[in-house]
PDB file of C-alpha atoms and ligand atoms in Angstrom:
ATOM      1  CA  UNK U 572      49.749 146.332 -23.991  1.00  0.00           C
ATOM      2  CA  UNK U 573      48.365 149.605 -23.190  1.00  0.00           C
ATOM      3  CA  UNK U 574      44.603 149.148 -25.062  1.00  0.00           C
ATOM      4  CA  UNK U 575      43.849 153.415 -24.880  1.00  0.00           C
ATOM      5  CA  UNK U 576      46.009 153.976 -27.621  1.00  0.00           C
ATOM      6  CA  UNK U 577      43.279 153.016 -29.692  1.00  0.00           C
ATOM      7  CA  UNK U 578      41.667 155.818 -28.758  1.00  0.00           C
ATOM      8  CA  UNK U 579      43.953 157.831 -30.971  1.00  0.00           C
ATOM      9  CA  UNK U 580      42.252 156.243 -33.868  1.00  0.00           C
ATOM     10  CA  UNK U 581      39.597 158.528 -35.485  1.00  0.00           C
ATOM     11  CA  UNK U 582      36.040 157.431 -35.927  1.00  0.00           C
ATOM     12  CA  UNK U 583      32.354 159.314 -36.320  1.00  0.00           C
ATOM     13  CA  UNK U 584      29.276 157.834 -35.348  1.00  0.00           C
ATOM     14  CA  UNK U 585      27.558 156.146 -38.132  1.00  0.00           C
ATOM     15  CA  UNK U 586      23.812 154.540 -37.893  1.00  0.00           C
ATOM     16  CA  UNK U 587      24.127 150.867 -40.288  1.00  0.00           C
ATOM     17  CA  UNK U 588      21.055 150.236 -41.948  1.00  0.00           C
ATOM     18  CA  UNK U 589      20.170 147.203 -43.954  1.00  0.00           C
ATOM     19  CA  UNK U 590      16.297 145.263 -44.376  1.00  0.00           C
ATOM     20  CA  UNK U 591      15.396 142.422 -42.455  1.00  0.00           C
ATOM     21  CA  UNK U 592      12.693 140.617 -44.801  1.00  0.00           C
ATOM     22  CA  UNK U 593      10.762 144.416 -45.773  1.00  0.00           C
ATOM     23  CA  UNK U 594      11.479 145.698 -41.973  1.00  0.00           C
ATOM     24  CA  UNK U 595      14.047 148.394 -41.695  1.00  0.00           C
ATOM     25  CA  UNK U 596      16.690 147.900 -38.870  1.00  0.00           C
ATOM     26  CA  UNK U 597      20.141 149.176 -38.347  1.00  0.00           C
ATOM     27  CA  UNK U 598      22.840 149.067 -34.924  1.00  0.00           C
ATOM     28  CA  UNK U 599      25.357 151.588 -34.412  1.00  0.00           C
ATOM     29  CA  UNK U 600      28.224 151.571 -36.150  1.00  0.00           C
ATOM     30  CA  UNK U 601      32.016 153.792 -35.600  1.00  0.00           C
ATOM     31  CA  UNK U 602      34.394 150.950 -37.303  1.00  0.00           C
ATOM     32  CA  UNK U 603      33.162 151.910 -40.475  1.00  0.00           C
ATOM     33  CA  UNK U 604      36.514 154.026 -43.313  1.00  0.00           C
ATOM     34  CA  UNK U 605      36.026 154.923 -47.239  1.00  0.00           C
ATOM     35  CA  UNK U 606      38.402 152.687 -49.042  1.00  0.00           C
ATOM     36  CA  UNK U 607      39.155 153.430 -52.656  1.00  0.00           C
ATOM     37  CA  UNK U 608      36.587 156.996 -54.221  1.00  0.00           C
ATOM     38  CA  UNK U 609      35.786 154.974 -57.590  1.00  0.00           C
ATOM     39  CA  UNK U 610      34.964 152.815 -57.791  1.00  0.00           C
ATOM     40  CA  UNK U 611      33.945 154.405 -54.252  1.00  0.00           C
ATOM     41  CA  UNK U 612      33.547 151.765 -51.794  1.00  0.00           C
ATOM     42  CA  UNK U 613      33.356 152.229 -48.531  1.00  0.00           C
ATOM     43  CA  UNK U 614      33.995 149.150 -46.098  1.00  0.00           C
ATOM     44  CA  UNK U 615      32.393 148.446 -41.990  1.00  0.00           C
ATOM     45  CA  UNK U 616      33.128 146.238 -38.957  1.00  0.00           C
ATOM     46  CA  UNK U 617      30.650 144.515 -37.150  1.00  0.00           C
ATOM     47  CA  UNK U 618      30.328 141.876 -35.010  1.00  0.00           C
ATOM     48  CA  UNK U 619      28.936 139.005 -35.359  1.00  0.00           C
ATOM     49  CA  UNK U 620      26.757 139.556 -32.390  1.00  0.00           C
ATOM     50  CA  UNK U 621      24.817 142.186 -33.684  1.00  0.00           C
ATOM     51  CA  UNK U 622      20.870 141.624 -35.072  1.00  0.00           C
ATOM     52  CA  UNK U 623      22.213 144.085 -38.073  1.00  0.00           C
ATOM     53  CA  UNK U 624      25.184 141.961 -39.029  1.00  0.00           C
ATOM     54  CA  UNK U 625      23.060 138.556 -40.205  1.00  0.00           C
ATOM     55  CA  UNK U 626      20.043 140.774 -41.791  1.00  0.00           C
ATOM     56  CA  UNK U 627      23.379 142.435 -43.801  1.00  0.00           C
ATOM     57  CA  UNK U 628      24.694 138.929 -45.062  1.00  0.00           C
ATOM     58  CA  UNK U 629      21.042 138.072 -45.847  1.00  0.00           C
ATOM     59  CA  UNK U 630      19.939 140.897 -47.713  1.00  0.00           C
ATOM     60  CA  UNK U 631      23.103 141.811 -49.988  1.00  0.00           C
ATOM     61  CA  UNK U 632      23.036 146.090 -48.913  1.00  0.00           C
ATOM     62  CA  UNK U 633      23.276 148.412 -46.352  1.00  0.00           C
ATOM     63  CA  UNK U 634      23.143 152.660 -45.300  1.00  0.00           C
ATOM     64  CA  UNK U 635      24.736 154.796 -43.642  1.00  0.00           C
ATOM     65  CA  UNK U 636      23.375 157.551 -41.624  1.00  0.00           C
ATOM     66  CA  UNK U 637      26.203 159.881 -40.639  1.00  0.00           C
ATOM     67  CA  UNK U 638      25.484 161.667 -37.122  1.00  0.00           C
ATOM     68  CA  UNK U 639      25.998 164.761 -36.845  1.00  0.00           C
ATOM     69  CA  UNK U 640      26.908 166.085 -33.008  1.00  0.00           C
ATOM     70  CA  UNK U 641      23.820 167.375 -32.690  1.00  0.00           C
ATOM     71  CA  UNK U 642      22.463 164.667 -33.364  1.00  0.00           C
ATOM     72  CA  UNK U 643      19.965 164.213 -30.683  1.00  0.00           C
ATOM     73  CA  UNK U 644      22.072 161.176 -28.266  1.00  0.00           C
ATOM     74  CA  UNK U 645      18.162 158.508 -27.978  1.00  0.00           C
ATOM     75  CA  UNK U 646      19.671 157.895 -31.110  1.00  0.00           C
ATOM     76  CA  UNK U 647      22.868 156.028 -29.851  1.00  0.00           C
ATOM     77  CA  UNK U 648      20.632 154.728 -27.315  1.00  0.00           C
ATOM     78  CA  UNK U 649      18.092 153.990 -29.547  1.00  0.00           C
ATOM     79  CA  UNK U 650      20.237 152.103 -32.567  1.00  0.00           C
ATOM     80  CA  UNK U 651      23.300 151.356 -29.698  1.00  0.00           C
ATOM     81  CA  UNK U 652      22.143 149.405 -26.990  1.00  0.00           C
ATOM     82  CA  UNK U 653      19.486 147.501 -27.895  1.00  0.00           C
ATOM     83  CA  UNK U 654      18.092 144.346 -30.378  1.00  0.00           C
ATOM     84  CA  UNK U 655      16.311 145.253 -33.481  1.00  0.00           C
ATOM     85  CA  UNK U 656      15.507 141.388 -32.870  1.00  0.00           C
ATOM     86  CA  UNK U 657      13.688 142.203 -29.883  1.00  0.00           C
ATOM     87  CA  UNK U 658      11.879 145.681 -31.538  1.00  0.00           C
ATOM     88  CA  UNK U 659      11.463 147.746 -34.491  1.00  0.00           C
ATOM     89  CA  UNK U 660      14.108 150.454 -33.915  1.00  0.00           C
ATOM     90  CA  UNK U 661      12.673 152.216 -36.620  1.00  0.00           C
ATOM     91  CA  UNK U 662       8.851 153.050 -35.415  1.00  0.00           C
ATOM     92  CA  UNK U 663      10.189 155.540 -33.094  1.00  0.00           C
ATOM     93  CA  UNK U 664      12.306 157.798 -35.380  1.00  0.00           C
ATOM     94  CA  UNK U 665      12.217 159.754 -38.272  1.00  0.00           C
ATOM     95  CA  UNK U 666      13.769 158.617 -41.327  1.00  0.00           C
ATOM     96  CA  UNK U 667      13.208 158.419 -45.160  1.00  0.00           C
ATOM     97  CA  UNK U 668      14.108 155.968 -47.910  1.00  0.00           C
ATOM     98  CA  UNK U 669      16.550 155.369 -50.440  1.00  0.00           C
ATOM     99  CA  UNK U 670      16.594 152.925 -53.010  1.00  0.00           C
ATOM    100  CA  UNK U 671      14.551 150.691 -50.532  1.00  0.00           C
ATOM    101  CA  UNK U 672      17.139 151.827 -46.938  1.00  0.00           C
ATOM    102  CA  UNK U 673      16.069 153.405 -44.702  1.00  0.00           C
ATOM    103  CA  UNK U 674      18.332 156.384 -43.796  1.00  0.00           C
ATOM    104  CA  UNK U 675      17.882 158.844 -40.547  1.00  0.00           C
ATOM    105  CA  UNK U 676      16.457 162.437 -41.432  1.00  0.00           C
ATOM    106  CA  UNK U 677      18.504 163.975 -37.855  1.00  0.00           C
ATOM    107  CA  UNK U 678      22.370 163.001 -39.625  1.00  0.00           C
ATOM    108  CA  UNK U 679      24.237 164.869 -42.027  1.00  0.00           C
ATOM    109  CA  UNK U 680      24.599 163.135 -44.493  1.00  0.00           C
ATOM    110  CA  UNK U 681      23.679 159.421 -45.957  1.00  0.00           C
ATOM    111  CA  UNK U 682      25.275 156.759 -48.330  1.00  0.00           C
ATOM    112  CA  UNK U 683      23.497 153.557 -49.676  1.00  0.00           C
ATOM    113  CA  UNK U 684      25.814 150.448 -50.833  1.00  0.00           C
ATOM    114  CA  UNK U 685      25.420 147.062 -52.249  1.00  0.00           C
ATOM    115  CA  UNK U 686      27.612 144.563 -50.380  1.00  0.00           C
ATOM    116  CA  UNK U 687      30.262 142.617 -53.011  1.00  0.00           C
ATOM    117  CA  UNK U 688      32.882 141.228 -50.839  1.00  0.00           C
ATOM    118  CA  UNK U 689      33.124 140.490 -46.695  1.00  0.00           C
ATOM    119  CA  UNK U 690      35.819 139.287 -44.389  1.00  0.00           C
ATOM    120  CA  UNK U 691      35.381 137.481 -41.478  1.00  0.00           C
ATOM    121  CA  UNK U 692      38.108 137.942 -38.351  1.00  0.00           C
ATOM    122  CA  UNK U 693      37.274 135.994 -35.096  1.00  0.00           C
ATOM    123  CA  UNK U 694      34.188 138.594 -33.695  1.00  0.00           C
ATOM    124  CA  UNK U 695      33.340 141.131 -36.316  1.00  0.00           C
ATOM    125  CA  UNK U 696      32.311 140.736 -39.882  1.00  0.00           C
ATOM    126  CA  UNK U 697      33.974 143.534 -42.270  1.00  0.00           C
ATOM    127  CA  UNK U 698      31.876 144.207 -44.567  1.00  0.00           C
ATOM    128  CA  UNK U 699      33.007 145.629 -48.567  1.00  0.00           C
ATOM    129  CA  UNK U 700      30.441 148.051 -49.837  1.00  0.00           C
ATOM    130  CA  UNK U 701      30.646 149.653 -53.503  1.00  0.00           C
ATOM    131  CA  UNK U 702      28.739 152.952 -52.177  1.00  0.00           C
ATOM    132  CA  UNK U 703      24.747 153.229 -54.259  1.00  0.00           C
ATOM    133  CA  UNK U 704      23.903 157.000 -53.293  1.00  0.00           C
ATOM    134  CA  UNK U 705      24.083 159.197 -51.429  1.00  0.00           C
ATOM    135  CA  UNK U 706      23.774 162.813 -49.791  1.00  0.00           C
ATOM    136  CA  UNK U 707      24.251 165.061 -47.689  1.00  0.00           C
ATOM    137  CA  UNK U 708      21.552 166.361 -44.971  1.00  0.00           C
ATOM    138  CA  UNK U 709      22.701 169.272 -42.964  1.00  0.00           C
ATOM    139  CA  UNK U 710      24.516 171.178 -42.828  1.00  0.00           C
ATOM    140  CA  UNK U 711      26.247 170.649 -39.124  1.00  0.00           C
ATOM    141  CA  UNK U 712      29.494 168.561 -38.402  1.00  0.00           C
ATOM    142  CA  UNK U 713      29.920 164.967 -37.997  1.00  0.00           C
ATOM    143  CA  UNK U 714      29.034 163.910 -34.738  1.00  0.00           C
ATOM    144  CA  UNK U 715      33.231 161.911 -34.044  1.00  0.00           C
ATOM    145  CA  UNK U 716      33.312 159.256 -32.188  1.00  0.00           C
ATOM    146  CA  UNK U 717      36.009 160.990 -29.276  1.00  0.00           C
ATOM    147  CA  UNK U 718      33.462 163.444 -29.076  1.00  0.00           C
ATOM    148  CA  UNK U 719      30.579 161.088 -28.502  1.00  0.00           C
ATOM    149  CA  UNK U 720      33.284 160.265 -25.445  1.00  0.00           C
ATOM    150  CA  UNK U 721      34.171 163.904 -24.613  1.00  0.00           C
ATOM    151  CA  UNK U 722      30.782 166.248 -24.399  1.00  0.00           C
ATOM    152  CA  UNK U 723      28.191 163.577 -25.438  1.00  0.00           C
ATOM    153  CA  UNK U 724      30.003 161.230 -23.045  1.00  0.00           C
ATOM    154  CA  UNK U 725      28.839 158.200 -23.118  1.00  0.00           C
ATOM    155  CA  UNK U 726      30.320 155.388 -23.768  1.00  0.00           C
ATOM    156  CA  UNK U 727      30.508 151.893 -26.023  1.00  0.00           C
ATOM    157  CA  UNK U 728      28.318 148.482 -26.003  1.00  0.00           C
ATOM    158  CA  UNK U 729      30.615 146.217 -25.669  1.00  0.00           C
ATOM    159  CA  UNK U 730      29.766 144.329 -29.453  1.00  0.00           C
ATOM    160  CA  UNK U 731      31.833 147.198 -30.280  1.00  0.00           C
ATOM    161  CA  UNK U 732      35.354 146.904 -31.795  1.00  0.00           C
ATOM    162  CA  UNK U 733      36.505 149.974 -29.893  1.00  0.00           C
ATOM    163  CA  UNK U 734      34.635 148.442 -27.105  1.00  0.00           C
ATOM    164  CA  UNK U 735      37.421 149.275 -23.561  1.00  0.00           C
ATOM    165  CA  UNK U 736      36.300 147.223 -20.471  1.00  0.00           C
ATOM    166  CA  UNK U 737      35.669 149.327 -17.224  1.00  0.00           C
ATOM    167  CA  UNK U 738      38.532 148.791 -15.288  1.00  0.00           C
ATOM    168  CA  UNK U 739      40.493 149.367 -18.073  1.00  0.00           C
ATOM    169  CA  UNK U 740      39.783 152.924 -18.369  1.00  0.00           C
ATOM    170  CA  UNK U 741      38.504 153.422 -15.339  1.00  0.00           C
ATOM    171  CA  UNK U 742      40.163 157.136 -13.927  1.00  0.00           C
ATOM    172  CA  UNK U 743      40.705 158.923 -10.223  1.00  0.00           C
ATOM    173  CA  UNK U 744      37.599 161.146  -9.583  1.00  0.00           C
ATOM    174  CA  UNK U 745      34.731 161.826  -7.809  1.00  0.00           C
ATOM    175  CA  UNK U 746      30.977 160.291  -7.325  1.00  0.00           C
ATOM    176  CA  UNK U 747      29.725 160.311 -10.620  1.00  0.00           C
ATOM    177  CA  UNK U 748      25.573 159.207 -11.342  1.00  0.00           C
ATOM    178  CA  UNK U 749      26.418 156.871 -14.181  1.00  0.00           C
ATOM    179  CA  UNK U 750      23.748 155.333 -15.758  1.00  0.00           C
ATOM    180  CA  UNK U 751      23.922 151.354 -16.106  1.00  0.00           C
ATOM    181  CA  UNK U 752      22.770 150.835 -19.274  1.00  0.00           C
ATOM    182  CA  UNK U 753      24.724 152.472 -21.541  1.00  0.00           C
ATOM    183  CA  UNK U 754      27.266 154.088 -19.570  1.00  0.00           C
ATOM    184  CA  UNK U 755      26.601 157.721 -20.018  1.00  0.00           C
ATOM    185  CA  UNK U 756      27.393 160.174 -16.799  1.00  0.00           C
ATOM    186  CA  UNK U 757      25.190 162.968 -15.872  1.00  0.00           C
ATOM    187  CA  UNK U 758      27.459 165.918 -14.516  1.00  0.00           C
ATOM    188  CA  UNK U 759      24.883 168.577 -14.841  1.00  0.00           C
ATOM    189  CA  UNK U 760      25.204 171.731 -13.066  1.00  0.00           C
ATOM    190  CA  UNK U 761      22.879 170.053 -10.297  1.00  0.00           C
ATOM    191  CA  UNK U 762      24.560 168.911  -6.901  1.00  0.00           C
ATOM    192  CA  UNK U 763      25.464 164.906  -7.430  1.00  0.00           C
ATOM    193  CA  UNK U 764      24.154 163.984  -4.415  1.00  0.00           C
ATOM    194  CA  UNK U 765      20.542 163.090  -6.144  1.00  0.00           C
ATOM    195  CA  UNK U 766      18.783 163.290  -9.694  1.00  0.00           C
ATOM    196  CA  UNK U 767      15.421 164.753 -10.424  1.00  0.00           C
ATOM    197  CA  UNK U 768      13.067 162.142 -10.078  1.00  0.00           C
ATOM    198  CA  UNK U 769      11.388 162.830 -13.403  1.00  0.00           C
ATOM    199  CA  UNK U 770      15.525 162.674 -14.595  1.00  0.00           C
ATOM    200  CA  UNK U 771      15.685 160.200 -17.721  1.00  0.00           C
ATOM    201  CA  UNK U 772      19.385 159.364 -19.626  1.00  0.00           C
ATOM    202  CA  UNK U 773      19.802 161.086 -22.471  1.00  0.00           C
ATOM    203  CA  UNK U 774      21.648 158.601 -24.240  1.00  0.00           C
ATOM    204  CA  UNK U 775      19.425 155.574 -24.440  1.00  0.00           C
ATOM    205  CA  UNK U 776      16.017 156.712 -21.964  1.00  0.00           C
ATOM    206  CA  UNK U 777      16.035 154.593 -18.693  1.00  0.00           C
ATOM    207  CA  UNK U 778      14.886 156.155 -15.799  1.00  0.00           C
ATOM    208  CA  UNK U 779      16.456 157.558 -12.805  1.00  0.00           C
ATOM    209  CA  UNK U 780      16.899 154.422 -11.046  1.00  0.00           C
ATOM    210  CA  UNK U 781      19.211 152.895 -13.386  1.00  0.00           C
ATOM    211  CA  UNK U 782      21.705 155.162 -12.517  1.00  0.00           C
ATOM    212  CA  UNK U 783      24.425 154.613  -9.978  1.00  0.00           C
ATOM    213  CA  UNK U 784      26.917 156.305  -7.900  1.00  0.00           C
ATOM    214  CA  UNK U 785      30.135 155.513  -8.650  1.00  0.00           C
TER     215      UNK U 785
HETATM  216 FE1   FE L 960      21.797 155.389 -20.584  1.00  0.00          FE
END
């Protein structure tokens, strides 16, 4: 099987958020689809290992913030490459509360949902959510998963349904600086020999020292 064929599916980049008791938490998801329009219903696929999964299970509700092409890539590092079990991810981002669910301000729209059903796979839970609220926050194009890979140059966390191991996607290319945390590939105008000492990853905010030449 050629796993790269899955890259031909279209996805977005979303922050799926919920409450851990009263504490807002969430993670990045890309496998979200609308199931029907009346009553408006969506499905979200989420890895069992994501802390957000158990919090949605417990709270019975979640919100989806739809990231736009101009959303801060740091949101993806904050929500996609660390666990809400360890830190308060919402402490460092701007958000508003819809109903009682946290929604990212720097997104092009949001919906809030109550869980009406779920399906388990060996690795992921598919939550079926009936939409409670939804609105557009700014008129910017939504970030597609392809845009994230090609323009933002990010990778998938290992828990993502769309994750493909590095060795399966490697292609011949010149030496590059690659973030060891989130996989961001630096390809700025500066020559590749050395990154500036003050350089930090635009996605996960880690310092130059985590970058490796590939
Ligand atoms: Fe990074």
